[in-house]
Amino acid sequence: MLRPAPGYNSSLSALFAPPQHAGEDDERLARLKRLQFESLANHAKRLPWMVPLACGFVGFTVWDAVPAPLILGWIALIAAILSVRWEFSRRSLAHAELDVDAALRTMAVFSFFNGLVMGGGAALFFADLSLEQKAIVTMIVVSICAAAVSANAGYSRSFYAWALPTFAALAAAWASQGDVAGAWVGFLLLLFPFLQGVFISENERVMRESFEIRYHNERLIRELEVQRQAVGRERDRAEEANRAKSRFLASASHDLRQPLHTLSLYSAALRVRKTDQRTQEMAREIGNAIASLGTLLDALLDISKLDAGAVRPETSRFGLDALLSRMAADFRPIAQAKGLALVLDAHVPLTVETDPVLFERVLGNLIDNAIKYTASGSVRVAAQTVSDKVVLSITDTGPGIPRVEHERVFEEFYQLANPERDRSRGIGLGLAIVRRLTELLRIRLELESDLGRGTTFRLTLPLIRDRRLAAREPAAPYEAALPEGLIALVVDDERSVREGMRTLLEEWGCKVLLASGIDEALAALRAAKPDLIIADHRLRGSETGIALLQRAREAAGEIPSLLITGDTAPEVLAHAQRAGLMLLHKPVQEQALRSAIAEAVAT
C-alpha cells in the first residue's frame, strides 16, 4: 500500500508550516532550514523562464480551441507569480538576518498559488479540447511535476504545495468527463504526486544526511580547534612558568655567585702566597668548599646553556674503550670509598663519533648517579656492538626506580628517596642534563629499572669501524703561562670583587687597573691601553659588560677581553655568544681563569 511521503500533512496549515526535527539543537536546525531555503531560492531564480515556456507550449496546443485572452492571461498570471517569487528569492538570499521560517512559509505559499493557477487554468481548457489535446496538456503538466521534484528536492512541503492543487484540478477535469476512462485517469493523476513524493523524500533525506555529515565535521573541526587553543594556552602557561623558573634561577644564581666569586679570588690568592702549612690546609679546604658549591651552581648553568641553545657540539672520532678506562680509573676510588665494585666490561677497541667533551659529561653524570644511589653491590659499565651501533650500559644494584617515576627522574630538581635534600646525593639536575645532552648529540637514551631490582641506563650511538680515523680525546688541564708584565683592566661594580681580582692577578705578576663602570673604564683606556680587559656582565645601573667591551673596541680597537658573569639566564648566554665574547661564570676557578687569560692574550 502506497503512503504519502514523510513530512506530508493534508492540512493546509501544516502544509505551510516549517518542518519540525525532534532532537536537533537550535543551531543545527537553523542551518538546515537556511540550506533548504537557499536550495528553493536558487531553483526559483531559474523558473521564471522555464515554466512560462512550457505553459506557452500548452497554449500553442489549445490555441484553436480556447479563447486567446484566456490562454494569454493564464500564462501571464503564472509568469507574474514566478517573477514575484524570483524577486523575493533574490532579496532574501542577500539578507544575512533572514527569518528563515517565514521565508520557507512564503515559498510554500508561492508554490501553492502557482499550482492552483496552473492546474485550475488547465482544467478550464478541458471542456473545449479534444482527447488528444487533453492528453498533451496532461503530459506537459506531468513533465513539469517531474522537474518540480528536482526544484523542491530540499523541502518536500513546497513540492506538495504546488503538486496537490495542480493535480487535484487536473484530476477533477478528467473525472468530469463522466466515463470510466476519465475516472481512471483522474485517479492516476491524484496518485502521481505521491508516487513522485517517494523520490522527493529520498532527495530530501540525502540532503539532510549530507548536511548532517558536513555539520558534524564542522563541529569536530571547531571542537578540535578549541582543544588546540586550550592545549596552546596550557603550553604557553607551562612555558611561561618554565621561563619564570629560569629567570628566578638565573637571578638567584647571580646573587649567590657574586660573594662566592669574591671568596674564590681571595682563596686562590691565599693559596698562591707562601704561608705556613696550616694556612695552606685551610686555604685548600676553603677552595674545596667553594668548588663544591660552584659545582652545584654549574649544574644550573648547564641547564641554562642547553635551554639557550648556547652549546654547540664539536664532533670528532675517538676511542670509546680508552675513554671508559680513564673514567673508570677516575670513579673507582669514589666507588671503593662506599664499598662498591666498579666493573668495566669494555675490552674490545671501539671507535665512536660524537662530541667527546659532552659525551664524557653524559657518561660521568650516569656513573656518578649510579654510585651515589647504590648502597651495596656494584656498578657495571659495559659496551657492546649491535649491528652498526655501540650500546653502552651503566647498571647498578641500587634500590631501582618505580616504572611510574621513569619520566619524572629526568625533571629538574626531582629526586627519589631524598626528602632531606642530602647534598652528597646531588640536587636533582644530573639526569635532566643527561637527557638534554643526549638529545643534542642525537644519542638514544633508555632507562630500564624497577623497584628493588637496580637500574640500567643505555646509550646507543653509531659505531665507526675505521679506527685510523680516531681523533683526539679531551685534553688534560695544564698550567697556563702568562706574559710577563701583563696589564689587565678589571671592571666590576663591586669593590670586593675588584680588590680580590687585583690581589690574585698581582700574585701572578700582572699589573692591574681598576674601574667600576663604563665611564671609568673608558677613562682608563685613554690613559693607558691595557693588554686585557676583564669585565663583569652586570655593572652599575643599566650598564653591562657587553656594552662596555663594544665601546672599548670603538675607542681603542681590538683588545683581548673576558666577560665574567654570575647570570645564567639563557638570553644572556645567547647574547654573549652572538657578540663573540669569551664567557666565564662565577665563581671562576683559579686554573680556569689563568687558562682563559692565556688563551685570550695569545689570539
mmCIF file of N, CA and C in Angstrom, residues 263-309:
data_model
loop_
_atom_site.group_PDB
_atom_site.id
_atom_site.type_symbol
_atom_site.label_atom_id
_atom_site.label_comp_id
_atom_site.label_asym_id
_atom_site.label_seq_id
_atom_site.Cartn_x
_atom_site.Cartn_y
_atom_site.Cartn_z
ATOM 1 N N LEU A 263 85.067 35.304 47.208
ATOM 2 C CA LEU A 263 85.732 34.371 48.118
ATOM 3 C C LEU A 263 86.740 33.501 47.377
ATOM 4 N N SER A 264 86.357 33.063 46.169
ATOM 5 C CA SER A 264 87.265 32.202 45.412
ATOM 6 C C SER A 264 88.524 32.946 44.999
ATOM 7 N N LEU A 265 88.415 34.256 44.694
ATOM 8 C CA LEU A 265 89.586 35.040 44.308
ATOM 9 C C LEU A 265 90.563 35.175 45.479
ATOM 10 N N TYR A 266 90.024 35.507 46.644
ATOM 11 C CA TYR A 266 90.899 35.640 47.811
ATOM 12 C C TYR A 266 91.479 34.284 48.215
ATOM 13 N N SER A 267 90.668 33.227 48.087
ATOM 14 C CA SER A 267 91.167 31.897 48.419
ATOM 15 C C SER A 267 92.300 31.492 47.495
ATOM 16 N N ALA A 268 92.141 31.784 46.195
ATOM 17 C CA ALA A 268 93.196 31.465 45.235
ATOM 18 C C ALA A 268 94.456 32.269 45.524
ATOM 19 N N ALA A 269 94.265 33.554 45.856
ATOM 20 C CA ALA A 269 95.427 34.399 46.166
ATOM 21 C C ALA A 269 96.134 33.888 47.416
ATOM 22 N N LEU A 270 95.334 33.394 48.376
ATOM 23 C CA LEU A 270 95.918 32.865 49.608
ATOM 24 C C LEU A 270 96.734 31.607 49.333
ATOM 25 N N ARG A 271 96.240 30.775 48.422
ATOM 26 C CA ARG A 271 96.980 29.551 48.110
ATOM 27 C C ARG A 271 98.263 29.848 47.353
ATOM 28 N N VAL A 272 98.253 30.921 46.553
ATOM 29 C CA VAL A 272 99.445 31.275 45.784
ATOM 30 C C VAL A 272 100.548 31.795 46.708
ATOM 31 N N ARG A 273 100.172 32.524 47.734
ATOM 32 C CA ARG A 273 101.166 33.116 48.641
ATOM 33 C C ARG A 273 101.878 32.037 49.465
ATOM 34 N N LYS A 274 103.080 32.377 49.845
ATOM 35 C CA LYS A 274 103.863 31.472 50.692
ATOM 36 C C LYS A 274 103.443 31.690 52.140
ATOM 37 N N THR A 275 102.782 30.699 52.698
ATOM 38 C CA THR A 275 102.310 30.777 54.086
ATOM 39 C C THR A 275 102.657 29.477 54.792
ATOM 40 N N ASP A 276 102.338 29.401 56.073
ATOM 41 C CA ASP A 276 102.638 28.180 56.819
ATOM 42 C C ASP A 276 101.696 27.062 56.389
ATOM 43 N N GLN A 277 102.032 25.836 56.770
ATOM 44 C CA GLN A 277 101.300 24.651 56.330
ATOM 45 C C GLN A 277 99.841 24.682 56.776
ATOM 46 N N ARG A 278 99.586 25.112 57.997
ATOM 47 C CA ARG A 278 98.214 25.162 58.495
ATOM 48 C C ARG A 278 97.372 26.111 57.664
ATOM 49 N N THR A 279 97.924 27.269 57.322
ATOM 50 C CA THR A 279 97.184 28.234 56.481
ATOM 51 C C THR A 279 96.918 27.646 55.108
ATOM 52 N N GLN A 280 97.902 26.923 54.558
ATOM 53 C CA GLN A 280 97.709 26.295 53.258
ATOM 54 C C GLN A 280 96.589 25.252 53.300
ATOM 55 N N GLU A 281 96.552 24.469 54.402
ATOM 56 C CA GLU A 281 95.491 23.473 54.547
ATOM 57 C C GLU A 281 94.118 24.133 54.635
ATOM 58 N N MET A 282 94.030 25.227 55.373
ATOM 59 C CA MET A 282 92.763 25.949 55.478
ATOM 60 C C MET A 282 92.360 26.517 54.121
ATOM 61 N N ALA A 283 93.345 27.030 53.392
ATOM 62 C CA ALA A 283 93.048 27.583 52.066
ATOM 63 C C ALA A 283 92.522 26.494 51.134
ATOM 64 N N ARG A 284 93.127 25.273 51.240
ATOM 65 C CA ARG A 284 92.657 24.170 50.403
ATOM 66 C C ARG A 284 91.227 23.770 50.762
ATOM 67 N N GLU A 285 90.926 23.724 52.060
ATOM 68 C CA GLU A 285 89.576 23.360 52.490
ATOM 69 C C GLU A 285 88.552 24.398 52.027
ATOM 70 N N ILE A 286 88.959 25.668 52.140
ATOM 71 C CA ILE A 286 88.059 26.725 51.641
ATOM 72 C C ILE A 286 87.852 26.555 50.142
ATOM 73 N N GLY A 287 88.941 26.273 49.438
ATOM 74 C CA GLY A 287 88.834 26.049 47.990
ATOM 75 C C GLY A 287 87.951 24.870 47.655
ATOM 76 N N ASN A 288 88.040 23.790 48.430
ATOM 77 C CA ASN A 288 87.198 22.617 48.186
ATOM 78 C C ASN A 288 85.722 22.939 48.406
ATOM 79 N N ALA A 289 85.446 23.698 49.466
ATOM 80 C CA ALA A 289 84.051 24.078 49.732
ATOM 81 C C ALA A 289 83.506 24.963 48.611
ATOM 82 N N ILE A 290 84.353 25.891 48.162
ATOM 83 C CA ILE A 290 83.935 26.765 47.057
ATOM 84 C C ILE A 290 83.705 25.947 45.796
ATOM 85 N N ALA A 291 84.606 24.983 45.543
ATOM 86 C CA ALA A 291 84.458 24.145 44.349
ATOM 87 C C ALA A 291 83.175 23.322 44.416
ATOM 88 N N SER A 292 82.844 22.817 45.620
ATOM 89 C CA SER A 292 81.613 22.030 45.771
ATOM 90 C C SER A 292 80.382 22.874 45.474
ATOM 91 N N LEU A 293 80.347 24.075 46.042
ATOM 92 C CA LEU A 293 79.214 24.959 45.783
ATOM 93 C C LEU A 293 79.195 25.398 44.326
ATOM 94 N N GLY A 294 80.384 25.626 43.780
ATOM 95 C CA GLY A 294 80.450 26.000 42.366
ATOM 96 C C GLY A 294 79.931 24.899 41.459
ATOM 97 N N THR A 295 80.169 23.649 41.847
ATOM 98 C CA THR A 295 79.667 22.527 41.052
ATOM 99 C C THR A 295 78.144 22.529 41.009
ATOM 100 N N LEU A 296 77.538 22.803 42.161
ATOM 101 C CA LEU A 296 76.073 22.864 42.192
ATOM 102 C C LEU A 296 75.550 23.992 41.303
ATOM 103 N N LEU A 297 76.195 25.145 41.370
ATOM 104 C CA LEU A 297 75.761 26.272 40.545
ATOM 105 C C LEU A 297 76.028 26.007 39.067
ATOM 106 N N ASP A 298 77.115 25.284 38.772
ATOM 107 C CA ASP A 298 77.416 24.965 37.380
ATOM 108 C C ASP A 298 76.353 24.066 36.768
ATOM 109 N N ALA A 299 75.735 23.217 37.597
ATOM 110 C CA ALA A 299 74.655 22.380 37.080
ATOM 111 C C ALA A 299 73.495 23.252 36.594
ATOM 112 N N LEU A 300 73.197 24.313 37.381
ATOM 113 C CA LEU A 300 72.171 25.269 36.932
ATOM 114 C C LEU A 300 72.606 25.948 35.645
ATOM 115 N N LEU A 301 73.862 26.273 35.546
ATOM 116 C CA LEU A 301 74.385 26.931 34.353
ATOM 117 C C LEU A 301 74.259 26.021 33.131
ATOM 118 N N ASP A 302 74.546 24.731 33.314
ATOM 119 C CA ASP A 302 74.441 23.799 32.195
ATOM 120 C C ASP A 302 73.022 23.766 31.651
ATOM 121 N N ILE A 303 72.033 23.732 32.569
ATOM 122 C CA ILE A 303 70.632 23.733 32.137
ATOM 123 C C ILE A 303 70.333 24.987 31.335
ATOM 124 N N SER A 304 70.782 26.137 31.821
ATOM 125 C CA SER A 304 70.520 27.405 31.122
ATOM 126 C C SER A 304 71.197 27.424 29.765
ATOM 127 N N LYS A 305 72.436 26.937 29.693
ATOM 128 C CA LYS A 305 73.147 26.910 28.410
ATOM 129 C C LYS A 305 72.414 26.051 27.390
ATOM 130 N N LEU A 306 71.971 24.882 27.830
ATOM 131 C CA LEU A 306 71.279 23.983 26.910
ATOM 132 C C LEU A 306 69.948 24.564 26.475
ATOM 133 N N ASP A 307 69.208 25.193 27.408
ATOM 134 C CA ASP A 307 67.933 25.808 27.058
ATOM 135 C C ASP A 307 68.132 26.994 26.125
ATOM 136 N N ALA A 308 69.272 27.686 26.251
ATOM 137 C CA ALA A 308 69.540 28.850 25.401
ATOM 138 C C ALA A 308 70.067 28.458 24.039
ATOM 139 N N GLY A 309 70.381 27.186 23.843
ATOM 140 C CA GLY A 309 70.971 26.754 22.585
ATOM 141 C C GLY A 309 72.395 27.246 22.418
#
